[in-house]
Amino acid sequence: MEGKPVGVIGIVGAGTMGTGIAQVVAAMGYKVILRDIKLSFVEASVGRIGKQLAKSVEKGKITEAQKEETMARFVMTENLQDFKDVDIVIEAVLENMDLKKAIFKELNDVCKAGTIFASNTSSMSITEIGKESGRPDRFCGIHFFNPAPVMRLVEVISGLRTSDETIAKALEFTLSLGKTPVEVKKDSPGFIVNRLLIPFMNEAARLYAEGVASVEDIDTAVKLGLNHPMGPFQLLDFGGIDLSVTISNYFSDEFNDNGYAPQPVLKQMVRAGKTGMKSGEGFYKY
């Protein structure tokens, strides 16, 4: 661990993002304490990581020994009290402001004074969550992208009261994971990527709803005309249409601009339970 800024990382949330982040962090040599509300959720998460690493062994990307070393770095828990000695906490729960605030409020009473708190939120105010954490100077955003083991980018976001030292440590930590960080110096809804992406996908939904072109042709036009690896409807399905609707509503409220509001077709899809890959059907079937 020589040369690394921290040694033990706590991750709250063992869903898709928490699992991916945990895999990245453990693979780079850090001890990882992974927590969710039920131990069975954490066990399933670590099981998925084991399967992913087994595939990497089969492809010759890592050795069996490296896989075993990575798997040995996980501590599974359902108790936030086990975070008392962690150096950085990364929260990766649902995009729900009240839930995030409650988690960090509890963690503030558990963690040592020097622990850095970070949220993996893709859109919400770092300043607002940090205020409830009890340590806004040591609170920042560390936003990974899905799938975390593959995507190189990480947004590191300052809240209004985040210290320069906290940002420096967050950037150093991100670099130690082999990622490419970009610094978001001003806390703004959606930061960089989602500030651009959410309106882009929303406008694609408008094009489709107006009958301008089919889902498939809009995706093809974006992939070939803009050289994007995925079209907007593939992205909506991959990330979850419900999440895009939540973020669009958040943008509309925060900017006081109804132009950010989600297109009715997206809300209808969510009401029908067609939220994308995770439900088996969105704009495409899986």
XYZ file of N, CA, C and O in Angstrom, residues 45-232:
752
model
N -23.539 -9.179 -3.908
C -22.649 -8.230 -4.581
C -21.245 -8.801 -4.724
O -20.661 -8.789 -5.824
N -20.699 -9.322 -3.639
C -19.351 -9.892 -3.677
C -19.321 -11.138 -4.568
O -18.334 -11.403 -5.261
N -20.420 -11.870 -4.587
C -20.515 -13.022 -5.485
C -20.435 -12.597 -6.947
O -19.773 -13.263 -7.759
N -21.091 -11.484 -7.279
C -21.036 -10.979 -8.658
C -19.619 -10.540 -9.015
O -19.154 -10.764 -10.145
N -18.930 -9.934 -8.058
C -17.547 -9.529 -8.295
C -16.677 -10.751 -8.556
O -15.839 -10.765 -9.464
N -16.878 -11.803 -7.774
C -16.115 -13.039 -7.963
C -16.302 -13.614 -9.358
O -15.337 -14.073 -9.991
N -17.539 -13.571 -9.859
C -17.816 -14.081 -11.202
C -17.138 -13.228 -12.268
O -16.610 -13.754 -13.252
N -17.155 -11.900 -12.064
C -16.494 -11.011 -13.025
C -14.991 -11.254 -13.052
O -14.371 -11.287 -14.121
N -14.406 -11.433 -11.873
C -12.963 -11.680 -11.805
C -12.609 -13.043 -12.404
O -11.553 -13.199 -13.029
N -13.493 -14.028 -12.224
C -13.261 -15.355 -12.811
C -13.213 -15.264 -14.338
O -12.398 -15.935 -14.983
N -14.081 -14.421 -14.907
C -14.065 -14.217 -16.358
C -12.746 -13.575 -16.801
O -12.205 -13.903 -17.851
N -12.243 -12.633 -15.967
C -10.975 -11.988 -16.287
C -9.818 -12.974 -16.249
O -8.875 -12.877 -17.029
N -9.903 -13.946 -15.340
C -8.876 -14.994 -15.267
C -8.923 -15.841 -16.543
O -7.886 -16.141 -17.153
N -10.140 -16.220 -16.951
C -10.309 -17.036 -18.159
C -9.751 -16.331 -19.396
O -9.196 -16.971 -20.291
N -9.889 -15.005 -19.432
C -9.421 -14.229 -20.590
C -7.939 -13.871 -20.501
O -7.394 -13.256 -21.404
N -7.320 -14.236 -19.372
C -5.900 -13.970 -19.203
C -5.573 -12.545 -18.792
O -4.411 -12.128 -18.843
N -6.583 -11.807 -18.343
C -6.358 -10.410 -17.947
C -5.736 -10.320 -16.547
O -4.984 -9.382 -16.262
N -6.071 -11.267 -15.688
C -5.478 -11.351 -14.350
C -5.188 -12.818 -14.053
O -5.697 -13.719 -14.743
N -4.392 -13.057 -13.021
C -4.091 -14.431 -12.621
C -5.079 -14.892 -11.552
O -5.768 -14.075 -10.925
N -5.120 -16.194 -11.325
C -5.972 -16.736 -10.264
C -5.540 -16.181 -8.911
O -6.382 -15.888 -8.051
N -4.236 -16.012 -8.729
C -3.721 -15.467 -7.466
C -4.207 -14.036 -7.256
O -4.587 -13.649 -6.137
N -4.204 -13.243 -8.316
C -4.687 -11.856 -8.210
C -6.169 -11.818 -7.869
O -6.614 -10.981 -7.075
N -6.915 -12.732 -8.465
C -8.341 -12.811 -8.149
C -8.544 -13.117 -6.662
O -9.343 -12.462 -5.981
N -7.834 -14.098 -6.158
C -7.982 -14.496 -4.757
C -7.549 -13.373 -3.808
O -8.173 -13.149 -2.769
N -6.485 -12.675 -4.167
C -6.030 -11.540 -3.344
C -7.090 -10.453 -3.287
O -7.342 -9.866 -2.230
N -7.710 -10.169 -4.426
C -8.762 -9.150 -4.467
C -9.950 -9.566 -3.621
O -10.456 -8.778 -2.810
N -10.389 -10.808 -3.766
C -11.563 -11.282 -3.017
C -11.317 -11.289 -1.512
O -12.248 -11.106 -0.720
N -10.064 -11.476 -1.124
C -9.725 -11.519 0.305
C -9.776 -10.141 0.955
O -9.731 -10.037 2.191
N -9.870 -9.100 0.164
C -9.859 -7.735 0.712
C -11.245 -7.233 1.127
O -11.370 -6.137 1.653
N -12.283 -8.039 0.879
C -13.641 -7.594 1.208
C -14.038 -7.969 2.635
O -13.814 -9.079 3.087
N -14.662 -7.008 3.305
C -15.337 -7.259 4.577
C -16.810 -6.944 4.335
O -17.153 -5.838 3.900
N -17.677 -7.891 4.590
C -19.110 -7.716 4.333
C -19.847 -7.423 5.626
O -19.606 -8.072 6.648
N -20.753 -6.451 5.587
C -21.464 -6.071 6.797
C -22.805 -5.430 6.470
O -23.037 -4.957 5.353
N -23.685 -5.414 7.468
C -24.934 -4.657 7.370
C -24.957 -3.572 8.452
O -25.972 -2.913 8.655
N -23.827 -3.379 9.103
C -23.738 -2.482 10.249
C -22.793 -1.316 9.960
O -21.589 -1.522 9.753
N -23.296 -0.101 9.984
C -22.453 1.072 9.752
C -21.418 1.264 10.862
O -20.424 1.968 10.659
N -21.617 0.637 12.009
C -20.646 0.747 13.099
C -19.286 0.174 12.695
O -18.254 0.542 13.262
N -19.269 -0.692 11.707
C -18.017 -1.278 11.242
C -17.171 -0.315 10.426
O -16.073 -0.653 9.995
N -17.671 0.905 10.226
C -16.953 1.915 9.454
C -16.095 2.824 10.332
O -15.551 3.814 9.852
N -15.933 2.478 11.593
C -15.272 3.389 12.535
C -13.821 3.686 12.184
O -13.300 4.747 12.535
N -13.140 2.801 11.459
C -11.723 3.005 11.166
C -11.435 3.256 9.686
O -10.272 3.230 9.274
N -12.471 3.502 8.875
C -12.226 3.692 7.440
C -11.630 5.077 7.176
O -11.797 6.014 7.955
N -10.930 5.187 6.055
C -10.283 6.450 5.688
C -11.133 7.287 4.736
O -11.086 8.522 4.771
N -11.875 6.605 3.873
C -12.826 7.272 2.981
C -14.108 6.456 2.965
O -14.064 5.227 2.902
N -15.245 7.134 3.025
C -16.538 6.494 2.823
C -17.090 6.970 1.485
O -17.122 8.176 1.215
N -17.519 6.024 0.649
C -18.187 6.357 -0.602
C -19.621 5.836 -0.514
O -19.846 4.640 -0.372
N -20.553 6.745 -0.572
C -21.978 6.371 -0.531
C -22.481 6.158 -1.949
O -22.291 7.007 -2.813
N -23.114 4.997 -2.181
C -23.623 4.657 -3.510
C -25.015 4.047 -3.391
O -25.271 2.945 -3.875
N -25.913 4.778 -2.715
C -27.284 4.295 -2.538
C -28.185 4.956 -3.577
O -27.726 5.641 -4.487
N -29.483 4.777 -3.443
C -30.446 5.342 -4.382
C -30.349 6.866 -4.434
O -29.913 7.510 -3.475
N -30.784 7.455 -5.574
C -30.779 8.908 -5.716
C -31.954 9.500 -4.937
O -32.953 9.949 -5.501
N -31.786 9.489 -3.615
C -32.799 10.010 -2.697
C -32.096 10.887 -1.672
O -31.287 10.390 -0.877
N -32.386 12.161 -1.708
C -31.670 13.116 -0.861
C -31.807 12.797 0.624
O -30.821 12.816 1.369
N -33.017 12.501 1.079
C -33.232 12.228 2.503
C -32.457 10.993 2.961
O -31.904 10.971 4.068
N -32.416 9.968 2.110
C -31.681 8.749 2.445
C -30.190 9.036 2.574
O -29.537 8.594 3.531
N -29.646 9.790 1.640
C -28.216 10.127 1.675
C -27.879 10.932 2.929
O -26.876 10.667 3.612
N -28.696 11.903 3.236
C -28.466 12.734 4.424
C -28.468 11.883 5.697
O -27.612 12.053 6.571
N -29.429 10.988 5.789
C -29.552 10.153 6.994
C -28.335 9.263 7.176
O -27.846 9.072 8.308
N -27.825 8.712 6.083
C -26.654 7.826 6.153
C -25.441 8.592 6.666
O -24.732 8.135 7.574
N -25.182 9.760 6.101
C -23.998 10.507 6.517
C -24.146 11.083 7.924
O -23.146 11.212 8.650
N -25.354 11.407 8.307
C -25.576 11.887 9.674
C -25.201 10.792 10.673
O -24.554 11.056 11.697
N -25.574 9.556 10.379
C -25.222 8.428 11.246
C -23.721 8.151 11.197
O -23.085 7.902 12.227
N -23.139 8.215 10.007
C -21.713 7.951 9.860
C -20.858 8.968 10.614
O -19.774 8.631 11.100
N -21.331 10.189 10.721
C -20.552 11.221 11.409
C -20.313 10.862 12.871
O -19.294 11.231 13.459
N -21.248 10.124 13.449
C -21.099 9.702 14.849
C -20.238 8.448 14.991
O -19.815 8.105 16.088
N -19.989 7.775 13.860
C -19.257 6.509 13.878
C -17.798 6.682 13.474
O -16.887 6.157 14.127
N -17.563 7.413 12.398
C -16.230 7.482 11.791
C -15.288 8.402 12.548
O -15.716 9.365 13.206
N -13.996 8.139 12.408
C -12.989 8.995 13.019
C -13.008 10.375 12.372
O -13.513 10.558 11.251
N -12.444 11.352 13.085
C -12.542 12.748 12.653
C -11.944 13.008 11.279
O -12.422 13.855 10.527
N -10.908 12.268 10.925
C -10.229 12.525 9.662
C -10.824 11.836 8.455
O -10.358 12.053 7.327
N -11.850 11.012 8.654
C -12.442 10.282 7.534
C -13.073 11.244 6.532
O -13.819 12.149 6.912
N -12.785 11.033 5.260
C -13.407 11.819 4.195
C -14.705 11.143 3.777
O -14.748 9.926 3.583
N -15.756 11.938 3.654
C -17.040 11.450 3.188
C -17.218 11.847 1.729
O -16.954 12.985 1.353
N -17.700 10.907 0.913
C -17.939 11.194 -0.496
C -19.233 10.539 -0.948
O -19.549 9.419 -0.546
N -19.973 11.244 -1.784
C -21.179 10.694 -2.379
C -20.931 10.387 -3.851
O -20.260 11.149 -4.545
N -21.481 9.264 -4.290
C -21.423 8.908 -5.707
C -22.654 9.425 -6.458
O -22.928 9.009 -7.571
N -23.396 10.361 -5.858
C -24.569 10.909 -6.524
C -24.227 11.380 -7.935
O -23.154 11.943 -8.167
N -25.155 11.149 -8.857
C -24.928 11.547 -10.242
C -25.498 12.922 -10.549
O -25.308 13.434 -11.648
N -26.174 13.541 -9.575
C -26.834 14.806 -9.894
C -27.067 15.739 -8.714
O -27.159 16.950 -8.891
N -27.174 15.210 -7.502
C -27.676 15.993 -6.374
C -26.605 16.859 -5.704
O -25.413 16.610 -5.842
N -27.062 17.848 -4.972
C -26.191 18.861 -4.385
C -25.239 18.285 -3.344
O -25.666 17.764 -2.306
N -23.953 18.421 -3.617
C -22.916 18.015 -2.656
C -22.961 18.926 -1.434
O -22.776 18.486 -0.295
N -23.249 20.200 -1.644
C -23.335 21.164 -0.543
C -24.447 20.786 0.420
O -24.264 20.810 1.644
N -25.612 20.415 -0.112
C -26.767 20.097 0.727
C -26.538 18.813 1.523
O -26.835 18.759 2.717
N -26.004 17.771 0.857
C -25.739 16.525 1.584
C -24.636 16.746 2.608
O -24.709 16.281 3.744
N -23.585 17.498 2.203
C -22.451 17.739 3.086
C -22.817 18.475 4.355
O -22.239 18.231 5.417
N -23.783 19.368 4.263
C -24.223 20.122 5.441
C -24.737 19.192 6.530
O -24.471 19.381 7.723
N -25.462 18.146 6.117
C -26.033 17.206 7.079
C -25.009 16.199 7.599
O -25.272 15.491 8.567
N -23.844 16.141 6.948
C -22.836 15.157 7.339
C -22.095 15.531 8.613
O -21.412 14.693 9.208
N -22.194 16.794 9.006
C -21.475 17.257 10.184
C -20.027 17.599 9.911
O -19.312 18.074 10.791
N -19.546 17.365 8.705
C -18.164 17.661 8.329
C -18.121 18.145 6.866
O -17.479 17.523 6.013
N -18.799 19.259 6.573
C -18.881 19.728 5.176
C -17.525 20.050 4.554
O -17.381 19.980 3.334
N -16.524 20.343 5.378
C -15.186 20.619 4.841
C -14.503 19.346 4.348
O -13.614 19.406 3.484
N -14.913 18.199 4.890
C -14.332 16.913 4.483
C -15.333 16.090 3.676
O -15.270 14.869 3.674
N -16.227 16.777 2.990
C -17.263 16.121 2.185
C -17.118 16.552 0.728
O -16.956 17.734 0.430
N -17.194 15.574 -0.184
C -17.098 15.891 -1.614
C -17.884 14.858 -2.410
O -18.413 13.892 -1.862
N -17.956 15.086 -3.698
C -18.540 14.100 -4.598
C -17.429 13.326 -5.279
O -16.436 13.909 -5.714
N -17.550 12.010 -5.332
C -16.663 11.167 -6.142
C -17.595 10.323 -6.997
O -18.104 9.293 -6.557
N -17.855 10.794 -8.210
C -18.880 10.195 -9.064
C -18.261 9.293 -10.123
O -17.650 9.767 -11.076
N -18.423 7.989 -9.922
C -17.989 6.986 -10.890
C -19.091 6.795 -11.936
O -20.247 7.151 -11.719
N -18.721 6.194 -13.057
C -19.675 5.932 -14.127
C -19.833 4.433 -14.327
O -18.919 3.654 -14.058
N -21.006 4.053 -14.806
C -21.369 2.646 -14.944
C -21.024 2.117 -16.336
O -21.382 2.743 -17.328
N -20.328 0.956 -16.418
C -19.813 0.107 -15.329
C -18.474 0.625 -14.797
O -17.552 0.900 -15.580
N -18.397 0.771 -13.485
C -17.222 1.378 -12.855
C -15.897 0.690 -13.191
O -14.886 1.376 -13.360
N -15.841 -0.653 -13.312
C -14.554 -1.272 -13.653
C -14.060 -0.921 -15.058
O -12.874 -1.024 -15.344
N -14.978 -0.499 -15.937
C -14.625 -0.220 -17.332
C -14.445 1.275 -17.592
O -13.493 1.694 -18.259
N -15.351 2.079 -17.079
C -15.352 3.513 -17.376
C -14.197 4.216 -16.657
O -14.038 4.090 -15.440
N -13.410 4.972 -17.409
C -12.203 5.584 -16.862
C -12.483 6.886 -16.102
O -11.711 7.287 -15.233
N -13.573 7.561 -16.455
C -13.830 8.888 -15.890
C -14.393 8.833 -14.477
O -15.223 7.978 -14.165
N -13.932 9.774 -13.631
C -14.534 10.014 -12.323
C -14.634 11.522 -12.134
O -13.642 12.240 -12.310
N -15.827 12.006 -11.787
C -15.996 13.423 -11.464
C -15.754 13.613 -9.969
O -16.345 12.915 -9.143
N -14.871 14.547 -9.618
C -14.609 14.897 -8.223
C -15.193 16.288 -8.005
O -14.753 17.263 -8.625
N -16.178 16.383 -7.109
C -16.988 17.594 -7.005
C -16.818 18.284 -5.655
O -16.898 17.647 -4.605
N -16.624 19.587 -5.687
C -16.549 20.404 -4.480
C -17.929 20.902 -4.090
O -18.692 21.364 -4.947
N -18.232 20.827 -2.800
C -19.374 21.542 -2.263
C -18.926 22.940 -1.882
O -17.737 23.279 -1.973
N -19.840 23.748 -1.440
C -19.519 25.141 -1.115
C -18.494 25.248 0.003
O -17.697 26.184 0.042
N -18.471 24.256 0.905
C -17.565 24.311 2.054
C -16.487 23.226 2.025
O -15.761 23.042 2.998
N -16.345 22.522 0.904
C -15.320 21.488 0.790
C -13.934 22.124 0.791
O -13.690 23.083 0.067
N -13.021 21.578 1.604
C -11.673 22.134 1.681
C -10.826 21.703 0.491
O -11.070 20.668 -0.132
N -9.812 22.510 0.206
C -8.865 22.167 -0.862
C -8.145 20.865 -0.550
O -7.845 20.071 -1.453
N -7.871 20.636 0.732
C -7.177 19.417 1.145
C -8.021 18.178 0.840
O -7.501 17.159 0.381
N -9.328 18.272 1.074
C -10.223 17.151 0.788
C -10.235 16.829 -0.696
O -10.149 15.656 -1.094
N -10.307 17.861 -1.527
C -10.314 17.647 -2.978
C -8.988 17.046 -3.428
O -8.954 16.131 -4.264
N -7.890 17.531 -2.869
C -6.572 16.993 -3.243
C -6.485 15.506 -2.917
O -5.974 14.705 -3.717
N -6.980 15.121 -1.737
C -6.953 13.712 -1.348
C -7.880 12.874 -2.223
O -7.555 11.735 -2.586
N -9.038 13.431 -2.573
C -9.985 12.705 -3.430
C -9.396 12.498 -4.826
O -9.537 11.418 -5.414
N -8.725 13.509 -5.350
C -8.092 13.382 -6.662
C -6.961 12.353 -6.619
O -6.809 11.529 -7.535
N -6.173 12.385 -5.547
C -5.067 11.430 -5.388
C -5.609 10.003 -5.304
O -5.074 9.077 -5.930
N -6.675 9.827 -4.535
C -7.298 8.517 -4.403
C -7.806 8.022 -5.750
O -7.573 6.871 -6.146
N -8.481 8.883 -6.493
C -9.023 8.513 -7.802
C -7.918 8.100 -8.763
O -8.036 7.100 -9.489
N -6.830 8.853 -8.758
C -5.690 8.518 -9.619
C -5.081 7.175 -9.235
O -4.627 6.415 -10.096
N -5.083 6.857 -7.937
C -4.507 5.596 -7.477
C -5.312 4.391 -7.965
O -4.823 3.266 -7.951
N -6.553 4.645 -8.398
C -7.403 3.576 -8.926
C -7.209 3.379 -10.425
O -7.868 2.533 -11.034
N -6.331 4.180 -11.007
C -6.111 4.095 -12.438
C -7.173 4.816 -13.250
O -7.294 4.596 -14.457
N -7.938 5.690 -12.582
C -8.994 6.432 -13.258
C -8.494 7.816 -13.677
O -7.434 8.279 -13.244
N -9.282 8.472 -14.517
C -8.982 9.838 -14.936
C -10.000 10.773 -14.278
O -11.180 10.769 -14.660
N -9.580 11.549 -13.292
C -10.521 12.452 -12.641
C -10.653 13.786 -13.366
O -9.700 14.264 -13.987
N -11.835 14.365 -13.310
C -12.041 15.754 -13.700
C -12.597 16.471 -12.472
O -13.420 15.913 -11.745
N -12.120 17.674 -12.234
C -12.535 18.412 -11.052
C -13.695 19.335 -11.390
O -13.604 20.180 -12.282
N -14.793 19.149 -10.680
C -15.957 20.030 -10.807
C -15.860 21.031 -9.664
O -16.117 20.704 -8.512
N -15.463 22.245 -9.991
C -15.114 23.227 -8.965
C -16.330 23.917 -8.355
O -16.234 24.494 -7.277
N -17.459 23.866 -9.058
C -18.678 24.505 -8.560
C -19.793 23.480 -8.512
O -20.090 22.822 -9.506
N -20.402 23.338 -7.356
C -21.488 22.385 -7.150
C -22.708 22.834 -7.955
O -23.319 23.856 -7.662
N -23.041 22.068 -8.990
C -24.160 22.405 -9.865
C -24.877 21.119 -10.240
O -24.219 20.093 -10.452
N -26.223 21.117 -10.324
C -26.967 19.887 -10.617
C -26.446 19.154 -11.847
O -26.289 19.747 -12.917
N -26.152 17.863 -11.676
C -25.690 17.039 -12.791
C -24.216 17.142 -13.093
O -23.696 16.394 -13.917
N -23.533 18.140 -12.435
C -22.083 18.302 -12.604
C -21.734 18.537 -14.075
O -22.270 19.484 -14.666
N -20.891 17.728 -14.694
C -20.547 17.943 -16.114
C -21.326 16.984 -17.013
O -22.130 17.403 -17.853
N -21.087 15.695 -16.836
C -21.599 14.711 -17.792
C -23.126 14.667 -17.817
O -23.752 14.768 -18.882
N -23.760 14.533 -16.657
C -25.219 14.424 -16.659
C -25.912 15.749 -16.958
O -27.048 15.753 -17.441
N -25.234 16.851 -16.700
C -25.781 18.158 -17.092
C -25.943 18.217 -18.618
O -26.879 18.846 -19.139
N -25.034 17.564 -19.333
C -25.118 17.494 -20.792
C -25.971 16.324 -21.268
O -26.745 16.438 -22.221
N -25.840 15.179 -20.598
C -26.451 13.944 -21.081
C -27.965 13.892 -20.887
O -28.697 13.459 -21.790
N -28.455 14.300 -19.716
C -29.887 14.172 -19.422
C -30.742 14.986 -20.398
O -31.712 14.460 -20.974
N -30.421 16.257 -20.650
C -31.209 16.988 -21.663
C -31.091 16.370 -23.056
O -32.058 16.396 -23.832
N -29.924 15.821 -23.375
C -29.711 15.161 -24.662
C -30.650 13.970 -24.823
O -31.326 13.807 -25.860
N -30.745 13.116 -23.799
C -31.624 11.951 -23.869
C -33.091 12.380 -23.856
O -33.935 11.773 -24.524
N -33.386 13.430 -23.098
C -34.756 13.946 -23.045
C -35.200 14.458 -24.412
O -36.341 14.258 -24.833
N -34.281 15.120 -25.120
C -34.602 15.643 -26.457
C -34.785 14.498 -27.448
O -35.634 14.578 -28.350
N -34.017 13.418 -27.276
C -34.215 12.241 -28.126
C -35.614 11.668 -27.920
O -36.283 11.259 -28.889
N -36.064 11.644 -26.662
C -37.417 11.155 -26.364
C -38.467 12.053 -27.007
O -39.503 11.576 -27.494
N -38.195 13.367 -27.048
C -39.126 14.287 -27.696
C -39.214 14.001 -29.214
O -40.290 13.990 -29.804
N -38.053 13.794 -29.833
C -38.013 13.468 -31.266
C -38.864 12.237 -31.565
O -39.639 12.210 -32.533
N -38.698 11.217 -30.737
C -39.447 9.973 -30.922
C -40.945 10.206 -30.725
O -41.768 9.760 -31.541
N -41.302 10.930 -29.656
C -42.711 11.179 -29.353
C -43.382 12.000 -30.449
O -44.581 11.824 -30.723
N -42.645 12.879 -31.084
C -43.196 13.700 -32.174
C -43.276 12.943 -33.489
O -43.793 13.462 -34.480
N -42.757 11.718 -33.523
C -42.811 10.908 -34.731
C -41.781 11.289 -35.773
O -41.890 10.912 -36.943
N -40.736 12.003 -35.353
C -39.693 12.430 -36.290
C -38.927 11.230 -36.828
O -38.594 11.171 -38.023
N -38.637 10.260 -35.965
C -37.904 9.050 -36.377
C -38.138 7.967 -35.335
O -38.600 8.230 -34.218
N -37.804 6.741 -35.700
C -37.963 5.613 -34.776
C -36.839 5.600 -33.748
O -35.804 6.253 -33.918
N -37.056 4.835 -32.685
C -36.030 4.643 -31.660
C -34.736 4.141 -32.288
O -33.643 4.672 -32.029
N -34.864 3.126 -33.140
C -33.686 2.508 -33.755
C -32.944 3.496 -34.655
O -31.701 3.552 -34.633
N -33.692 4.282 -35.423
C -33.032 5.213 -36.348
C -32.390 6.387 -35.610
O -31.338 6.885 -36.025
N -32.993 6.828 -34.520
C -32.368 7.895 -33.727
C -31.067 7.380 -33.119
O -30.035 8.067 -33.156
N -31.094 6.164 -32.579
C -29.868 5.576 -32.018
C -28.789 5.418 -33.091
O -27.614 5.723 -32.867
N -29.186 4.935 -34.263
C -28.222 4.753 -35.355
C -27.630 6.095 -35.790
O -26.416 6.206 -36.015
N -28.474 7.122 -35.884
C -28.008 8.445 -36.302
C -26.986 9.004 -35.320
O -25.958 9.579 -35.713
N -27.234 8.821 -34.033
C -26.309 9.327 -33.015
C -24.999 8.546 -33.040
O -23.912 9.134 -32.960
N -25.093 7.224 -33.172
C -23.876 6.409 -33.173
C -23.001 6.690 -34.385
O -21.776 6.831 -34.271
N -23.613 6.812 -35.537
C -22.827 7.012 -36.757
C -22.561 8.482 -37.061
O -21.511 8.820 -37.601
N -23.503 9.348 -36.708
C -23.335 10.769 -37.004
C -22.520 11.523 -35.978
O -21.812 12.479 -36.307
N -22.604 11.106 -34.717
C -21.859 11.755 -33.636
C -20.723 10.882 -33.113
O -19.986 11.291 -32.225
N -20.629 9.674 -33.637
C -19.585 8.727 -33.235
C -19.680 8.343 -31.759
O -18.665 8.127 -31.097
N -20.907 8.274 -31.242
C -21.123 7.813 -29.870
C -21.174 6.286 -29.857
O -21.716 5.674 -30.785
N -20.652 5.650 -28.823
C -20.688 4.184 -28.765
C -22.090 3.625 -28.563
O -22.379 2.487 -28.925
N -22.974 4.424 -27.930
C -24.360 4.002 -27.701
C -25.293 5.139 -28.077
O -24.953 6.318 -27.928
N -26.488 4.769 -28.549
C -27.502 5.779 -28.834
C -28.224 6.197 -27.573
O -28.122 5.543 -26.528
N -29.008 7.290 -27.623
C -29.674 7.801 -26.421
C -30.670 6.829 -25.807
O -30.808 6.782 -24.573
